mmCIF file of C-alpha atoms in Angstrom:
data_model
loop_
_atom_site.group_PDB
_atom_site.id
_atom_site.type_symbol
_atom_site.label_atom_id
_atom_site.label_comp_id
_atom_site.label_asym_id
_atom_site.label_seq_id
_atom_site.Cartn_x
_atom_site.Cartn_y
_atom_site.Cartn_z
ATOM 1 C CA UNK H 4 192.388 16.802 149.358
ATOM 2 C CA UNK H 5 195.329 14.981 147.786
ATOM 3 C CA UNK H 6 195.597 12.382 145.090
ATOM 4 C CA UNK H 7 195.138 8.901 146.535
ATOM 5 C CA UNK H 8 195.379 5.374 145.206
ATOM 6 C CA UNK H 9 192.141 3.416 145.255
ATOM 7 C CA UNK H 10 191.778 -0.138 146.554
ATOM 8 C CA UNK H 11 190.223 -3.112 144.705
ATOM 9 C CA UNK H 12 192.042 -2.316 141.440
ATOM 10 C CA UNK H 13 192.211 -5.970 140.376
ATOM 11 C CA UNK H 14 188.479 -6.491 140.789
ATOM 12 C CA UNK H 15 187.079 -3.533 138.806
ATOM 13 C CA UNK H 16 186.033 -3.548 135.161
ATOM 14 C CA UNK H 17 185.086 -0.884 132.587
ATOM 15 C CA UNK H 18 181.566 0.485 132.984
ATOM 16 C CA UNK H 19 179.083 -0.148 130.212
ATOM 17 C CA UNK H 20 176.492 2.242 128.852
ATOM 18 C CA UNK H 21 173.566 0.922 130.935
ATOM 19 C CA UNK H 22 175.184 1.583 134.300
ATOM 20 C CA UNK H 23 176.414 4.982 133.165
ATOM 21 C CA UNK H 24 172.914 5.977 132.045
ATOM 22 C CA UNK H 25 171.466 4.723 135.338
ATOM 23 C CA UNK H 26 173.916 6.851 137.317
ATOM 24 C CA UNK H 27 173.210 9.822 135.043
ATOM 25 C CA UNK H 28 169.488 9.445 135.699
ATOM 26 C CA UNK H 29 170.044 9.417 139.481
ATOM 27 C CA UNK H 30 172.411 12.389 139.252
ATOM 28 C CA UNK H 31 169.833 14.162 137.092
ATOM 29 C CA UNK H 32 167.635 14.450 140.181
ATOM 30 C CA UNK H 33 170.511 16.056 142.103
ATOM 31 C CA UNK H 34 171.232 18.395 139.197
ATOM 32 C CA UNK H 35 167.566 19.431 139.188
ATOM 33 C CA UNK H 36 167.723 20.166 142.922
ATOM 34 C CA UNK H 37 170.895 22.228 142.473
ATOM 35 C CA UNK H 38 169.300 24.163 139.612
ATOM 36 C CA UNK H 39 166.176 24.880 141.668
ATOM 37 C CA UNK H 40 168.247 26.145 144.625
ATOM 38 C CA UNK H 41 170.472 28.319 142.396
ATOM 39 C CA UNK H 42 167.441 29.741 140.587
ATOM 40 C CA UNK H 43 165.714 30.632 143.860
ATOM 41 C CA UNK H 44 168.856 32.385 145.131
ATOM 42 C CA UNK H 45 169.314 34.181 141.797
ATOM 43 C CA UNK H 46 165.729 35.456 141.758
ATOM 44 C CA UNK H 47 165.953 36.463 145.435
ATOM 45 C CA UNK H 48 169.165 38.394 144.750
ATOM 46 C CA UNK H 49 167.615 40.319 141.862
ATOM 47 C CA UNK H 50 164.399 40.939 143.809
ATOM 48 C CA UNK H 51 165.675 41.831 147.278
ATOM 49 C CA UNK H 52 169.286 42.987 146.798
ATOM 50 C CA UNK H 53 169.016 44.717 143.431
ATOM 51 C CA UNK H 54 165.414 45.728 144.186
ATOM 52 C CA UNK H 55 163.963 44.688 140.815
ATOM 53 C CA UNK H 56 160.235 44.374 140.565
ATOM 54 C CA UNK H 57 159.052 40.769 140.324
ATOM 55 C CA UNK H 58 157.739 41.173 136.789
ATOM 56 C CA UNK H 59 161.096 42.612 135.619
ATOM 57 C CA UNK H 60 163.237 39.684 136.753
ATOM 58 C CA UNK H 61 164.465 37.602 133.846
ATOM 59 C CA UNK H 62 163.628 40.178 131.197
ATOM 60 C CA UNK H 63 167.166 41.380 130.419
ATOM 61 C CA UNK H 64 170.045 39.564 128.764
ATOM 62 C CA UNK H 65 172.099 40.041 131.947
ATOM 63 C CA UNK H 66 169.425 38.368 134.090
ATOM 64 C CA UNK H 67 169.170 35.426 131.720
ATOM 65 C CA UNK H 68 172.883 34.890 131.069
ATOM 66 C CA UNK H 69 173.944 35.362 134.692
ATOM 67 C CA UNK H 70 171.504 32.609 135.681
ATOM 68 C CA UNK H 71 172.731 30.307 132.912
ATOM 69 C CA UNK H 72 176.353 30.801 133.923
ATOM 70 C CA UNK H 73 175.522 30.162 137.581
ATOM 71 C CA UNK H 74 173.581 26.977 136.746
ATOM 72 C CA UNK H 75 176.478 25.642 134.693
ATOM 73 C CA UNK H 76 179.056 26.677 137.293
ATOM 74 C CA UNK H 77 177.378 25.099 140.327
ATOM 75 C CA UNK H 78 176.503 21.828 138.603
ATOM 76 C CA UNK H 79 180.043 21.563 137.235
ATOM 77 C CA UNK H 80 181.392 22.295 140.717
ATOM 78 C CA UNK H 81 179.230 19.471 142.120
ATOM 79 C CA UNK H 82 180.604 16.953 139.613
ATOM 80 C CA UNK H 83 184.240 18.053 139.871
ATOM 81 C CA UNK H 84 184.124 18.033 143.674
ATOM 82 C CA UNK H 85 182.519 14.570 143.727
ATOM 83 C CA UNK H 86 184.954 13.075 141.216
ATOM 84 C CA UNK H 87 188.094 14.482 142.863
ATOM 85 C CA UNK H 88 186.955 13.769 146.430
ATOM 86 C CA UNK H 89 186.046 10.102 146.138
ATOM 87 C CA UNK H 90 185.741 9.303 142.457
ATOM 88 C CA UNK H 91 181.956 9.196 142.456
ATOM 89 C CA UNK H 92 178.750 11.166 142.657
ATOM 90 C CA UNK H 93 175.731 9.937 144.589
ATOM 91 C CA UNK H 94 174.288 8.385 141.408
ATOM 92 C CA UNK H 95 177.598 6.665 140.720
ATOM 93 C CA UNK H 96 177.625 5.264 144.271
ATOM 94 C CA UNK H 97 174.192 3.743 143.738
ATOM 95 C CA UNK H 98 175.382 2.068 140.516
ATOM 96 C CA UNK H 99 178.813 1.128 141.980
ATOM 97 C CA UNK H 100 180.760 3.291 139.531
ATOM 98 C CA UNK H 101 183.987 5.201 140.109
ATOM 99 C CA UNK H 102 186.057 7.597 138.016
ATOM 100 C CA UNK H 103 189.784 7.094 138.384
ATOM 101 C CA UNK H 104 193.027 7.640 136.528
ATOM 102 C CA UNK H 105 194.248 4.908 134.206
ATOM 103 C CA UNK H 106 196.526 3.597 136.963
ATOM 104 C CA UNK H 107 193.930 3.693 139.739
ATOM 105 C CA UNK H 108 194.349 7.049 141.451
ATOM 106 C CA UNK H 109 191.772 9.710 142.254
ATOM 107 C CA UNK H 110 191.559 12.299 139.491
ATOM 108 C CA UNK H 111 192.997 15.801 139.702
ATOM 109 C CA UNK H 112 191.004 19.020 139.548
ATOM 110 C CA UNK H 113 192.435 19.609 136.048
ATOM 111 C CA UNK H 114 191.171 16.191 134.911
ATOM 112 C CA UNK H 115 187.814 16.965 136.532
ATOM 113 C CA UNK H 116 187.556 20.260 134.646
ATOM 114 C CA UNK H 117 188.453 18.596 131.349
ATOM 115 C CA UNK H 118 186.075 15.709 132.030
ATOM 116 C CA UNK H 119 183.231 18.096 132.869
ATOM 117 C CA UNK H 120 183.781 20.289 129.793
ATOM 118 C CA UNK H 121 183.839 17.260 127.486
ATOM 119 C CA UNK H 122 180.784 15.810 129.261
ATOM 120 C CA UNK H 123 178.801 18.953 128.409
ATOM 121 C CA UNK H 124 179.991 18.720 124.788
ATOM 122 C CA UNK H 125 179.082 15.021 124.711
ATOM 123 C CA UNK H 126 175.563 15.828 125.832
ATOM 124 C CA UNK H 127 175.260 18.679 123.329
ATOM 125 C CA UNK H 128 176.210 16.189 120.591
ATOM 126 C CA UNK H 129 172.985 14.270 121.388
ATOM 127 C CA UNK H 130 174.830 12.034 123.855
ATOM 128 C CA UNK H 131 177.238 10.714 121.229
ATOM 129 C CA UNK H 132 180.155 11.068 123.659
ATOM 130 C CA UNK H 133 178.477 8.547 125.952
ATOM 131 C CA UNK H 134 177.186 6.236 123.205
ATOM 132 C CA UNK H 135 180.862 5.989 122.232
ATOM 133 C CA UNK H 136 181.222 3.439 125.070
ATOM 134 C CA UNK H 137 179.505 0.887 122.824
ATOM 135 C CA UNK H 138 182.147 1.251 120.094
ATOM 136 C CA UNK H 139 185.315 1.739 122.142
ATOM 137 C CA UNK H 140 187.223 -1.484 122.873
ATOM 138 C CA UNK H 141 187.984 -0.242 126.418
ATOM 139 C CA UNK H 142 184.418 1.066 126.996
ATOM 140 C CA UNK H 143 185.592 4.673 127.282
ATOM 141 C CA UNK H 144 183.368 7.705 126.784
ATOM 142 C CA UNK H 145 184.656 10.953 125.299
ATOM 143 C CA UNK H 146 185.117 12.438 128.797
ATOM 144 C CA UNK H 147 187.161 9.344 129.757
ATOM 145 C CA UNK H 148 189.350 9.547 126.639
ATOM 146 C CA UNK H 149 190.073 13.280 126.723
ATOM 147 C CA UNK H 150 190.675 13.508 130.492
ATOM 148 C CA UNK H 151 192.764 10.294 130.558
ATOM 149 C CA UNK H 152 190.438 8.720 133.122
ATOM 150 C CA UNK H 153 188.410 5.532 133.344
ATOM 151 C CA UNK H 154 184.916 4.861 134.645
ATOM 152 C CA UNK H 155 184.892 1.475 136.323
ATOM 153 C CA UNK H 156 182.403 -0.803 138.058
ATOM 154 C CA UNK H 157 183.211 -1.697 141.645
ATOM 155 C CA UNK H 158 182.586 -5.223 142.902
ATOM 156 C CA UNK H 159 179.640 -5.770 145.215
ATOM 157 C CA UNK H 160 180.679 -6.108 148.847
#
């Protein structure tokens, strides 16, 4: 999975807040599915491998924090894999969005990690990192700015 230059660079434009929120809503359904699957596997591991009684699962700090870490890890992995593989998640495909470097290449794993970390911080700040698109002259969100990437709209085919 190497870095590649995308096509259609002259016909893309910076993504606005509406499209980004639409893609986030679509991806929210995928995130929910990932969280459900991870939670089922986590509970099954504690129940059948560690032999905890059903009523004991989720009662210790280790149970709770191990699940939280796994939820964060697998959702972050989903986003980073999607962004580095083809520049888009399923929600971004539906809204014709792509994440790319400033000069039109697919992003690196390092940029994906940075982008994901800042995305979580943006959400924790009541979404301010995404509302920033409204004020930035280049329509960049905090994840775009910090990871040196751009979220662009692709032309319709």
